[in-house]
CSV table of C-alpha atoms and ligand atoms in Angstrom, one decimal:
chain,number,residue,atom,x,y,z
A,20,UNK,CA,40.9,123.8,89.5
A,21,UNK,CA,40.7,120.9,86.8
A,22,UNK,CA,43.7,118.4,88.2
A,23,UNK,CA,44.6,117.8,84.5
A,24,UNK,CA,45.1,121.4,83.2
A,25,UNK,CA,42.8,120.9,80.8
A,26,UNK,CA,42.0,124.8,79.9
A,27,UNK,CA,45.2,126.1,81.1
A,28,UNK,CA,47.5,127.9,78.6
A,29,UNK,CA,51.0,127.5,79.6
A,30,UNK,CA,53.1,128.4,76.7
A,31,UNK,CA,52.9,130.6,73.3
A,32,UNK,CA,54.4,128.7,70.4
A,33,UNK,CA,55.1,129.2,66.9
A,34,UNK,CA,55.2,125.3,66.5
A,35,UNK,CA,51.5,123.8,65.9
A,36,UNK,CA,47.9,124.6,66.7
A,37,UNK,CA,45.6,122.0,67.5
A,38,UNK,CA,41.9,122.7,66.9
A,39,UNK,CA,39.9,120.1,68.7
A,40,UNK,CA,36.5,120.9,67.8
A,41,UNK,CA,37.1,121.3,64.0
A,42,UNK,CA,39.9,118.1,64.3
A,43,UNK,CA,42.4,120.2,62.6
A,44,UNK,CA,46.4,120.2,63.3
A,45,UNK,CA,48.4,122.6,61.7
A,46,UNK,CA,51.9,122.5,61.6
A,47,UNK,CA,54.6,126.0,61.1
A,48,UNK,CA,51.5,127.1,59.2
A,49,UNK,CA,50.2,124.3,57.3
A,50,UNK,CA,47.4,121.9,57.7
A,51,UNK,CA,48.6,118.5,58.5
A,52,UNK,CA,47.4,117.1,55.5
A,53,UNK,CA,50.1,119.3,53.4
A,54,UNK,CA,52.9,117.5,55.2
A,55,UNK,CA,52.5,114.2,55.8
A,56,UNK,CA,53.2,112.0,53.2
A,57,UNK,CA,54.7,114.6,50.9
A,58,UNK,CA,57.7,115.5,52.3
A,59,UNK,CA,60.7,113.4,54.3
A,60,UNK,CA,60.9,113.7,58.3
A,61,UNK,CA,63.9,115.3,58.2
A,62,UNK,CA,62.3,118.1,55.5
A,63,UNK,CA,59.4,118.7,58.1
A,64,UNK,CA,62.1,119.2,60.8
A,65,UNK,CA,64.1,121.8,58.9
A,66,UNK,CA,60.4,123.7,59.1
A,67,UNK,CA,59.6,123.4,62.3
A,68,UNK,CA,63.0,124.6,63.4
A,69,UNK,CA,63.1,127.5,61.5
A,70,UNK,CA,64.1,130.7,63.0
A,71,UNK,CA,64.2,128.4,66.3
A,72,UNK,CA,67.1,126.1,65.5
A,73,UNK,CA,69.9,127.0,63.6
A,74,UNK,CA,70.4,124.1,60.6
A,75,UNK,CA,71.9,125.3,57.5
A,76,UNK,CA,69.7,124.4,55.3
A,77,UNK,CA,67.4,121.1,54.9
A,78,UNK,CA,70.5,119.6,53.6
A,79,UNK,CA,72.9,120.2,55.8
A,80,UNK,CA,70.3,119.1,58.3
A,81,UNK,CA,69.8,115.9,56.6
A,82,UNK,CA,73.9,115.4,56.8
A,83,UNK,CA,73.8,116.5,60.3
A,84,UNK,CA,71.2,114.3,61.2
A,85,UNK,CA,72.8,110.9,59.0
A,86,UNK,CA,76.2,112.4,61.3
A,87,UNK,CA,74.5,111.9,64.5
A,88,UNK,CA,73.2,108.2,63.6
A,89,UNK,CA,76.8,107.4,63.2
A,90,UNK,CA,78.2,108.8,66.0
A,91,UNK,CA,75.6,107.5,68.1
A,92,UNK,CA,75.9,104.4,67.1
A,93,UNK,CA,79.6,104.7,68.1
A,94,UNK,CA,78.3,106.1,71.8
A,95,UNK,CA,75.9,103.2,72.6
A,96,UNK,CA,77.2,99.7,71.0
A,97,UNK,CA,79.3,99.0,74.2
A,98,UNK,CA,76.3,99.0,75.7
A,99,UNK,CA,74.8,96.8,74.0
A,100,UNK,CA,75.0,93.7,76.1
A,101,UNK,CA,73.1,95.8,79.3
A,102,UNK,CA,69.8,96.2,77.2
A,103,UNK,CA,68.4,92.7,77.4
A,104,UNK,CA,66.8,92.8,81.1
A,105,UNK,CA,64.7,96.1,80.2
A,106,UNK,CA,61.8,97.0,77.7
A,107,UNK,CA,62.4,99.0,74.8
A,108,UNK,CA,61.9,102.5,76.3
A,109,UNK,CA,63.9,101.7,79.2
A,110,UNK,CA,66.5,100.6,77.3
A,111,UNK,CA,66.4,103.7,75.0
A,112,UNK,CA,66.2,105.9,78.0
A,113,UNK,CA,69.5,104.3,79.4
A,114,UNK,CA,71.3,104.8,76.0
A,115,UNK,CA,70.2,108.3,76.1
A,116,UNK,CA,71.1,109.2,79.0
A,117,UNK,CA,75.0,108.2,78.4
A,118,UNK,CA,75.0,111.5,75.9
A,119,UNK,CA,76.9,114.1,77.5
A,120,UNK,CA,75.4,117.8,77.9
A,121,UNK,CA,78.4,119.3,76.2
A,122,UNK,CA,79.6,116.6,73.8
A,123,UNK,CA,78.8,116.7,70.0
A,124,UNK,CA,75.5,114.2,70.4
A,125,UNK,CA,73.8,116.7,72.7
A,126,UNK,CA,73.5,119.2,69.5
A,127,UNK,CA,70.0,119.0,68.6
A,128,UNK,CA,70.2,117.9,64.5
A,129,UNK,CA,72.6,114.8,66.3
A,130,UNK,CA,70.0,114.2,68.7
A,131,UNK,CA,67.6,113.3,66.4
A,132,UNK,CA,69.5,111.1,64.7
A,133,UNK,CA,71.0,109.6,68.2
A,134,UNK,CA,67.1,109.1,69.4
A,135,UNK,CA,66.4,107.0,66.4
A,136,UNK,CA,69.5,105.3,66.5
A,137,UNK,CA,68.8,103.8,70.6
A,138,UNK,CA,65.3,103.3,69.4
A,139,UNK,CA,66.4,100.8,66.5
A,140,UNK,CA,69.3,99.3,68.9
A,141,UNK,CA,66.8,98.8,72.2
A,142,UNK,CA,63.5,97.4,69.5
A,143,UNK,CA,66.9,94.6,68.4
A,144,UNK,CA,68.3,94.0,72.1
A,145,UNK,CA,64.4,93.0,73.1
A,146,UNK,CA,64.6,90.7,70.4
A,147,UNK,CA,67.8,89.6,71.5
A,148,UNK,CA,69.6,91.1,67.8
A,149,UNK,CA,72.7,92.9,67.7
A,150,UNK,CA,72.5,95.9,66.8
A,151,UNK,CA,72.6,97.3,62.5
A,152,UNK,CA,75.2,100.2,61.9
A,153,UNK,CA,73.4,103.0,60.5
A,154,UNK,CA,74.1,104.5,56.9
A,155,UNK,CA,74.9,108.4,57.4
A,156,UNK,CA,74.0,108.9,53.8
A,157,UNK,CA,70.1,107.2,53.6
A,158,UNK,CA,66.9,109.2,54.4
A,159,UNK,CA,66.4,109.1,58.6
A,160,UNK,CA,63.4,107.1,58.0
A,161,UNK,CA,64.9,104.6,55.5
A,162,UNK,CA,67.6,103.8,57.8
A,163,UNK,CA,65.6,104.2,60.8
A,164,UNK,CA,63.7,100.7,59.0
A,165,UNK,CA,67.0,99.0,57.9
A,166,UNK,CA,68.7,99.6,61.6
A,167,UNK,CA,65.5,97.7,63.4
A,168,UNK,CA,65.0,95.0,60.7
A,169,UNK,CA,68.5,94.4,59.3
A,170,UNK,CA,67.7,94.8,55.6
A,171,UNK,CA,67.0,97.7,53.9
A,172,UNK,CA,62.6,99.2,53.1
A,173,UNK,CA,61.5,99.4,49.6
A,174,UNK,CA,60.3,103.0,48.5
A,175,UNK,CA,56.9,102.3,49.7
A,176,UNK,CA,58.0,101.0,53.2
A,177,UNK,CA,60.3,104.2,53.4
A,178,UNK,CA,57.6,106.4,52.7
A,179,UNK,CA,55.1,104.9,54.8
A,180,UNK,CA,57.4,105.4,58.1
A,181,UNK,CA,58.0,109.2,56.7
A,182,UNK,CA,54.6,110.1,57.0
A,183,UNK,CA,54.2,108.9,60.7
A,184,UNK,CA,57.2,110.1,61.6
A,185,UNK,CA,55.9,113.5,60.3
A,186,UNK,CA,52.4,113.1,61.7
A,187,UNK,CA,53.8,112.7,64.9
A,188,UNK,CA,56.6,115.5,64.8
A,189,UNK,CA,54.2,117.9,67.2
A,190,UNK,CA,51.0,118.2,69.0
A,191,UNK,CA,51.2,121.3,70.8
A,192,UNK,CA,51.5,121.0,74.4
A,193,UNK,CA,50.9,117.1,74.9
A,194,UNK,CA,52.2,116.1,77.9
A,195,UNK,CA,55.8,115.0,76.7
A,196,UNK,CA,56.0,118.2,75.5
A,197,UNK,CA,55.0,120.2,78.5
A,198,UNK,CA,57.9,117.7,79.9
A,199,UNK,CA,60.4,118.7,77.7
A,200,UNK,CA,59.6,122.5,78.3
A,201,UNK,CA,59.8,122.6,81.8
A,202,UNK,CA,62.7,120.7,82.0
A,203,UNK,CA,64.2,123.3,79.1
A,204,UNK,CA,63.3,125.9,81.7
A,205,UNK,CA,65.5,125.1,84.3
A,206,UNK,CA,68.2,125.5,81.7
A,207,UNK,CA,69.4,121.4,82.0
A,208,UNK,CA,70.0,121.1,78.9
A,209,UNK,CA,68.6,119.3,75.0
A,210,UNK,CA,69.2,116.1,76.7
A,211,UNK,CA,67.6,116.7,79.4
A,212,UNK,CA,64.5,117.6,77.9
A,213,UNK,CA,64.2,115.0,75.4
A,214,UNK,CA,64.5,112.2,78.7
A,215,UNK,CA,62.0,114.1,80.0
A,216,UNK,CA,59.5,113.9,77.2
A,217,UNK,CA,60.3,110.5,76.9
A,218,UNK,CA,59.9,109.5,80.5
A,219,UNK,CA,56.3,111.1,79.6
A,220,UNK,CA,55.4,109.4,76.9
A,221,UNK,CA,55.8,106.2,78.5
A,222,UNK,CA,53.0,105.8,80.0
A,223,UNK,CA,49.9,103.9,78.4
A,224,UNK,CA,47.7,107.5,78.6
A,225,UNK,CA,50.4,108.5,76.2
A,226,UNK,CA,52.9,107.0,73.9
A,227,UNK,CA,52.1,103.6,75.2
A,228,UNK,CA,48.4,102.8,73.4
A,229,UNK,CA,49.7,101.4,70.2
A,230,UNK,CA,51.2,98.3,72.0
A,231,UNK,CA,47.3,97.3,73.5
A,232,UNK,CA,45.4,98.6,70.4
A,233,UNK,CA,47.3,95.4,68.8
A,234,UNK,CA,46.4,92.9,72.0
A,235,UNK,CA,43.0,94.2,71.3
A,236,UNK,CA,42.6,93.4,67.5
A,237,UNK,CA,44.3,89.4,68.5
A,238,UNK,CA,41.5,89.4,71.3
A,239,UNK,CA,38.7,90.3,68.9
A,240,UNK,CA,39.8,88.4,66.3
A,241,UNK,CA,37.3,88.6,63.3
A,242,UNK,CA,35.1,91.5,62.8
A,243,UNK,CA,32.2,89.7,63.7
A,244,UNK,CA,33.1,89.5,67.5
A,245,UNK,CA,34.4,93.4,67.3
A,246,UNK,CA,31.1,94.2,68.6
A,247,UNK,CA,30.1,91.9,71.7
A,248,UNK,CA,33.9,91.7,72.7
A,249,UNK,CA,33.6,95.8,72.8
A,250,UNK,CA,30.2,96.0,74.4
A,251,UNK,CA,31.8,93.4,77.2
A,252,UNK,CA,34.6,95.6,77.8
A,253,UNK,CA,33.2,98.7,78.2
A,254,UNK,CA,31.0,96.8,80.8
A,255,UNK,CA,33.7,96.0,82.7
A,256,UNK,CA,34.6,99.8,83.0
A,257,UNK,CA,37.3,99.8,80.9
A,258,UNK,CA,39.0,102.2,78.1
A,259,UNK,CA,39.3,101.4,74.2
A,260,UNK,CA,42.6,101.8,73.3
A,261,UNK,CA,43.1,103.9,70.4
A,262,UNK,CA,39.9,106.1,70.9
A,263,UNK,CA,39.2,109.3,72.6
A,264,UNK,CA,41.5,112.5,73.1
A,265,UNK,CA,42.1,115.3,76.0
A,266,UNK,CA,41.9,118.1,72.9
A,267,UNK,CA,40.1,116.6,70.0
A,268,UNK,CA,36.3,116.2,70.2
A,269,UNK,CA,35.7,114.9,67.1
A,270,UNK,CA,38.3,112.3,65.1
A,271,UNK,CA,41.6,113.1,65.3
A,272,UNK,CA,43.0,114.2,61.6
A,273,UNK,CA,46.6,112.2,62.3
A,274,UNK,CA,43.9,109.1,61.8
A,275,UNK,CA,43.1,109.7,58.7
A,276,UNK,CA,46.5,111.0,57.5
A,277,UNK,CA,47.8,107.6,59.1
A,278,UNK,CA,44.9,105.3,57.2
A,279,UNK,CA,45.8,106.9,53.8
A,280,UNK,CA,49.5,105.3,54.8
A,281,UNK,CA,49.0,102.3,55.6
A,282,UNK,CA,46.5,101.7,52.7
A,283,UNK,CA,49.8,102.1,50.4
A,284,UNK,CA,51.1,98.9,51.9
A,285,UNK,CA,48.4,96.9,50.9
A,286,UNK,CA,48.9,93.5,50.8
A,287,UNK,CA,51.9,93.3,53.5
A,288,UNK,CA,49.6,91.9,56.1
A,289,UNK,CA,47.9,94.8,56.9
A,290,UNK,CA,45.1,94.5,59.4
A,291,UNK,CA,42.8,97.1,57.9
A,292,UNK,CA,39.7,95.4,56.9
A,293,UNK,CA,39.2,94.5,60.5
A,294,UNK,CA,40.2,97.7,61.8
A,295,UNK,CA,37.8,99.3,59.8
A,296,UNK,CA,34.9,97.2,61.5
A,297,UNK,CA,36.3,97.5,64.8
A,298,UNK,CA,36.5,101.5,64.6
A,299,UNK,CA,32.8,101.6,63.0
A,300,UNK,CA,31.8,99.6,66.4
A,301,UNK,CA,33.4,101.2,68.7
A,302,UNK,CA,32.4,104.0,67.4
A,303,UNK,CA,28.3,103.1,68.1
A,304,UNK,CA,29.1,101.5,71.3
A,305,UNK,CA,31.0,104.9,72.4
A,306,UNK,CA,28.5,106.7,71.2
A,307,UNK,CA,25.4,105.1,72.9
A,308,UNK,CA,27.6,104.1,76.4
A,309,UNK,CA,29.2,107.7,76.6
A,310,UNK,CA,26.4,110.1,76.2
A,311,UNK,CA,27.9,113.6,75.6
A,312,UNK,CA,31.7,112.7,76.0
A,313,UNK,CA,31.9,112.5,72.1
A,314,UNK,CA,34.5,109.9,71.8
A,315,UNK,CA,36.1,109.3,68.7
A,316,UNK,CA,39.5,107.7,67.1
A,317,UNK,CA,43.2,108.8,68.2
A,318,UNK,CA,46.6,108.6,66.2
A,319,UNK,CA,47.2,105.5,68.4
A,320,UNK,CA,44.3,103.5,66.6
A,321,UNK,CA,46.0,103.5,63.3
A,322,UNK,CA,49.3,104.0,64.2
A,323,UNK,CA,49.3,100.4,65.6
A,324,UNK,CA,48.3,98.9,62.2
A,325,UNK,CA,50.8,101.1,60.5
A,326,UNK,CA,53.7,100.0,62.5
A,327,UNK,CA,52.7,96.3,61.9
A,328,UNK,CA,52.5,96.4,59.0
A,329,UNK,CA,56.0,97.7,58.8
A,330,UNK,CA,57.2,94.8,60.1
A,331,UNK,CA,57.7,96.9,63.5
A,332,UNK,CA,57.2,95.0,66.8
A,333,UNK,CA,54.2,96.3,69.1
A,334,UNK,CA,56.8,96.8,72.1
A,335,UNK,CA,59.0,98.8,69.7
A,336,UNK,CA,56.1,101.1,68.8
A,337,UNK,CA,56.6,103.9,71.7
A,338,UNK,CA,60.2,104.1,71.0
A,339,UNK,CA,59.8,104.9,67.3
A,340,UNK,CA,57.1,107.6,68.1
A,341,UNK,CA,59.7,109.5,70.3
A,342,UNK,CA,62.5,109.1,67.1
A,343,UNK,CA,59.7,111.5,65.3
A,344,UNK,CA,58.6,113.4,68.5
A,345,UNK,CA,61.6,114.5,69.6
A,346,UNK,CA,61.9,116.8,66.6
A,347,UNK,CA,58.8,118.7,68.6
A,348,UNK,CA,60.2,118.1,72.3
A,349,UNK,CA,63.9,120.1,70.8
A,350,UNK,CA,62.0,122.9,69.1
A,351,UNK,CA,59.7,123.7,72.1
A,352,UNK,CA,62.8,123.1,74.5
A,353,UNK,CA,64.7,125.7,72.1
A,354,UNK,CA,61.3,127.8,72.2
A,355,UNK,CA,61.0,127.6,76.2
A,356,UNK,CA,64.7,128.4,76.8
A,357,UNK,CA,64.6,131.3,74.5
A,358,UNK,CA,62.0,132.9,76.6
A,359,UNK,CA,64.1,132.8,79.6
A,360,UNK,CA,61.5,132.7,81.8
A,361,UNK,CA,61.3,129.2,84.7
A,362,UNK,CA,57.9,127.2,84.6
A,363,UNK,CA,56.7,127.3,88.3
A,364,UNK,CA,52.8,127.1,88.7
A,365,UNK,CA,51.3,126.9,92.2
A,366,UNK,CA,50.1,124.5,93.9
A,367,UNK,CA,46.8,124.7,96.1
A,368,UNK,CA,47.3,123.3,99.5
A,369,UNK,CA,44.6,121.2,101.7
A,370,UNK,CA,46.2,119.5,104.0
A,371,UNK,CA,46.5,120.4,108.1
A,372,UNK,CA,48.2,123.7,109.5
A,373,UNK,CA,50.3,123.5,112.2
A,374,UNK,CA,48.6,124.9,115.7
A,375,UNK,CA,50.2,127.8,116.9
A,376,UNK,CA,50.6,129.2,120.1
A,377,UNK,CA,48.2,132.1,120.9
B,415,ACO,N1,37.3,104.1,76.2
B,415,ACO,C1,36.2,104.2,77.0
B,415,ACO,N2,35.9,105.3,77.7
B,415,ACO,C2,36.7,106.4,77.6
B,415,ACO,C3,37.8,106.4,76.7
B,415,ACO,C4,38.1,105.2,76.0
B,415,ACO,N3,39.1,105.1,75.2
B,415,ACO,N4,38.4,107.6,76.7
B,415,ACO,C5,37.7,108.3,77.6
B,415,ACO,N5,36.6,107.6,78.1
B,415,ACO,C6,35.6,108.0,79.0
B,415,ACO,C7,35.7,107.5,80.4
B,415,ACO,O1,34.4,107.3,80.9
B,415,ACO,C8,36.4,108.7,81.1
B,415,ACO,O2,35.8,108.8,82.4
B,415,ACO,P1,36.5,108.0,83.7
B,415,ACO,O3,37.8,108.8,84.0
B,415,ACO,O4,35.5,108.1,84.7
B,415,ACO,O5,36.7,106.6,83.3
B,415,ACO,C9,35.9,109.9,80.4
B,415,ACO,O6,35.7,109.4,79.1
B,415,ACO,C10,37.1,111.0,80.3
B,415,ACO,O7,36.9,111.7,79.1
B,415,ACO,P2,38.0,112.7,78.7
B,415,ACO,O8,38.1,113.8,79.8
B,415,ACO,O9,37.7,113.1,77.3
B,415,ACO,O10,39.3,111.9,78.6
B,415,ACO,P3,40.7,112.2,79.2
B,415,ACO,O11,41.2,113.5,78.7
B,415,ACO,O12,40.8,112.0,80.7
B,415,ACO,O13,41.6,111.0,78.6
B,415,ACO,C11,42.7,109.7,77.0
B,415,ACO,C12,42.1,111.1,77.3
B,415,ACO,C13,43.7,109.4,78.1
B,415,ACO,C14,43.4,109.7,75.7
B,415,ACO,C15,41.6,108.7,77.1
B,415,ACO,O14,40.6,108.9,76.1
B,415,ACO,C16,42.1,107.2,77.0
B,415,ACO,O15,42.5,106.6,78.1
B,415,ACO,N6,42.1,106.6,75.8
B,415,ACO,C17,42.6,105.3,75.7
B,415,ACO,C18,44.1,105.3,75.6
B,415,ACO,C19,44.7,105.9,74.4
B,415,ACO,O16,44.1,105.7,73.3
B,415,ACO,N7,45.7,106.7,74.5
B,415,ACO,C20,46.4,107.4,73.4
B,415,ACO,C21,46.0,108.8,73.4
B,415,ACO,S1,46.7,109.7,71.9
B,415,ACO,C22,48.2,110.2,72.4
B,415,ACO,O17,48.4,110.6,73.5
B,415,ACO,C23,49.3,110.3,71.5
């Protein structure tokens, strides 16, 4: 038994296929590549709900969606003024969990638009903002920007959070996911499962890496320390944010989709010219200190310089990878409850028996 289910299949999917040795995602179909950063986050929803979710039609989806910003927004403002004393995820996890199973939020196109509007409201409360209305009518992404920063993206800024909110839509059976399913197999509910899967990505194994991959660039510094600073912390036994996978074993293709990105916002301090020289270290050091575990760069990596660059801050980065994931965690919950059947593994016992009496 492998304590992290590593080779274990636990669910069929129509969704996505990950294929770690060749670093390949594919999405309903198509190669990651094909997606991200040529079509809009609500588009690449419409796909991966179809014949799963019922929508309408990518633009009634898009309405829907723009629909649920609004009438989140109208759920969580009164609570505005309870965020301050928690971290961004806790606080989003608190708004979410004021939706009602059988109110008009808890449909899934509103959900999507309700997770990115507590994401945008608990990114402002950290900062100790008020909260931006949302705009029904702009693209998810677009408004997504404009609700955390209070003025609107240009085209390029728009586009940029598009394709990581696409890249990031779904990953198979990550351990949000898994979350969201088995939570969706007890039949509690949309809401349910999408506070499980964000409970789950919480954690710094997780969601949580773009945060550190940032304290880990200000630590370096300048590319020439990338090296010894790396060597010296891999002495002391610990992990590289941003690199290495469960799945993939060679570099993770979100990476590169991600790079491509962020190169369009050149010149809006982007960090990439030292990012570039601490992945190509890393790289060696992993290489040379990790003989055989064949190490490379994760989503997280460049997902971090993305989201700066946006102008995003690094405490707000978790929350805005579940306003893209939970597109994934509702079509898998939706794919779990459809086949009716309750996610129950065993569990292998060694502790003491009780003594009986002859
Ligand atoms: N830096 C240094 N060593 C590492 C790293 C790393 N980033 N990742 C794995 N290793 C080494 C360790 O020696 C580890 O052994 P240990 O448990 O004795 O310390 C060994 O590789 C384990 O290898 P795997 O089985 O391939 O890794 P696992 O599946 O347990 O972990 C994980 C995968 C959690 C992503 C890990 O690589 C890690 O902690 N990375 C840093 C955090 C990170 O970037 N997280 C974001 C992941 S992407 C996402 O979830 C969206």
């Amino acid at each position: 038994m492998k304590g992290g289910m590593d080779d274990v299949i636990a669910a069929e999917t129509l969704l996505s296929h990950i294929d770690g040795e060749a670093g390949r995602l594919v999405i309903r179909g198509h190669d990651l590549e094909e997606l991200a950063g040529e079509m809009r986050f609500e588009d690449a929803t419409s796909l991966l709900w179809e014949g799963l979710i019922e929508t309408g039609g990518r633009d009634r989806l898009s309405s829907a969606i723009g629909g649920g910003r609004v009438r989140a927004f109208a759920r969580f403002e009164p609570f505005h003024d309870r965020l301050a004393d928690r971290t961004p995820v806790e606080a989003m996890r608190f708004l979410l969990a004021s939706i009602a199973d059988e109110s008009e939020l808890a449909a899934p196109a509103a959900l999507v638009g309700a997770t990115g509007v507590a994401a945008a409201m608990a990114i402002r409360a950290s900062q100790g903002r008020v909260p931006v209305a949302p705009d029904a009518g702009a693209g998810h992404a677009a408004d997504l920007l404009r609700m955390v920063r209070g003025h609107a993206p240009d085209d390029a800024e728009a586009g940029a959070l598009d394709a990581y909110l696409v890249t990031v839509i779904d990953h198979g059976l990550n351990a949000s996911t898994f979350a969201a399913r088995v939570v969706a197999s007890t039949r509690a509910g949309a809401v349910s499962s999408v506070i499980a899967g964000l409970c789950a990505l919480k954690g710094p194994l997780h969601g949580g890496a773009p945060g550190p991959v940032l304290d880990m660039l200000d630590a370096i510094g300048t590319a020439s320390n990338a090296e010894p600073w790396l060597n010296d912390a891999l002495g002391r036994g610990e992990r590289l944010m941003g690199f290495g996978h469960r799945v993939y074993r060679i570099r993770d293709p979100r990476a590169d989709v991600l790079k491509k990105a962020l190169g369009a916002l050149e010149g809006r301090g982007n960090r990439l010219a030292l990012a570039e020289q601490v992945e190509k270290a890393a790289l060696c050091l992993l290489a040379e200190r990790k003989i055989g575990l064949r190490l490379d760069v994760n989503v997280e990596f460049y997902t971090a310089l993305l989201l700066e660059a946006l102008g995003l801050p690094r405490s707000g980065f978790t929350p805005i990878f579940a306003a893209g994931r939970v597109s994934g965690w509702l079509a898998h919950a939706s794919e779990q409850e459809a086949s009716g059947r309750l996610i129950r593994p065993k569990s292998h016992y060694i502790g003491p028996m009780p003594e009986r009496a002859a």
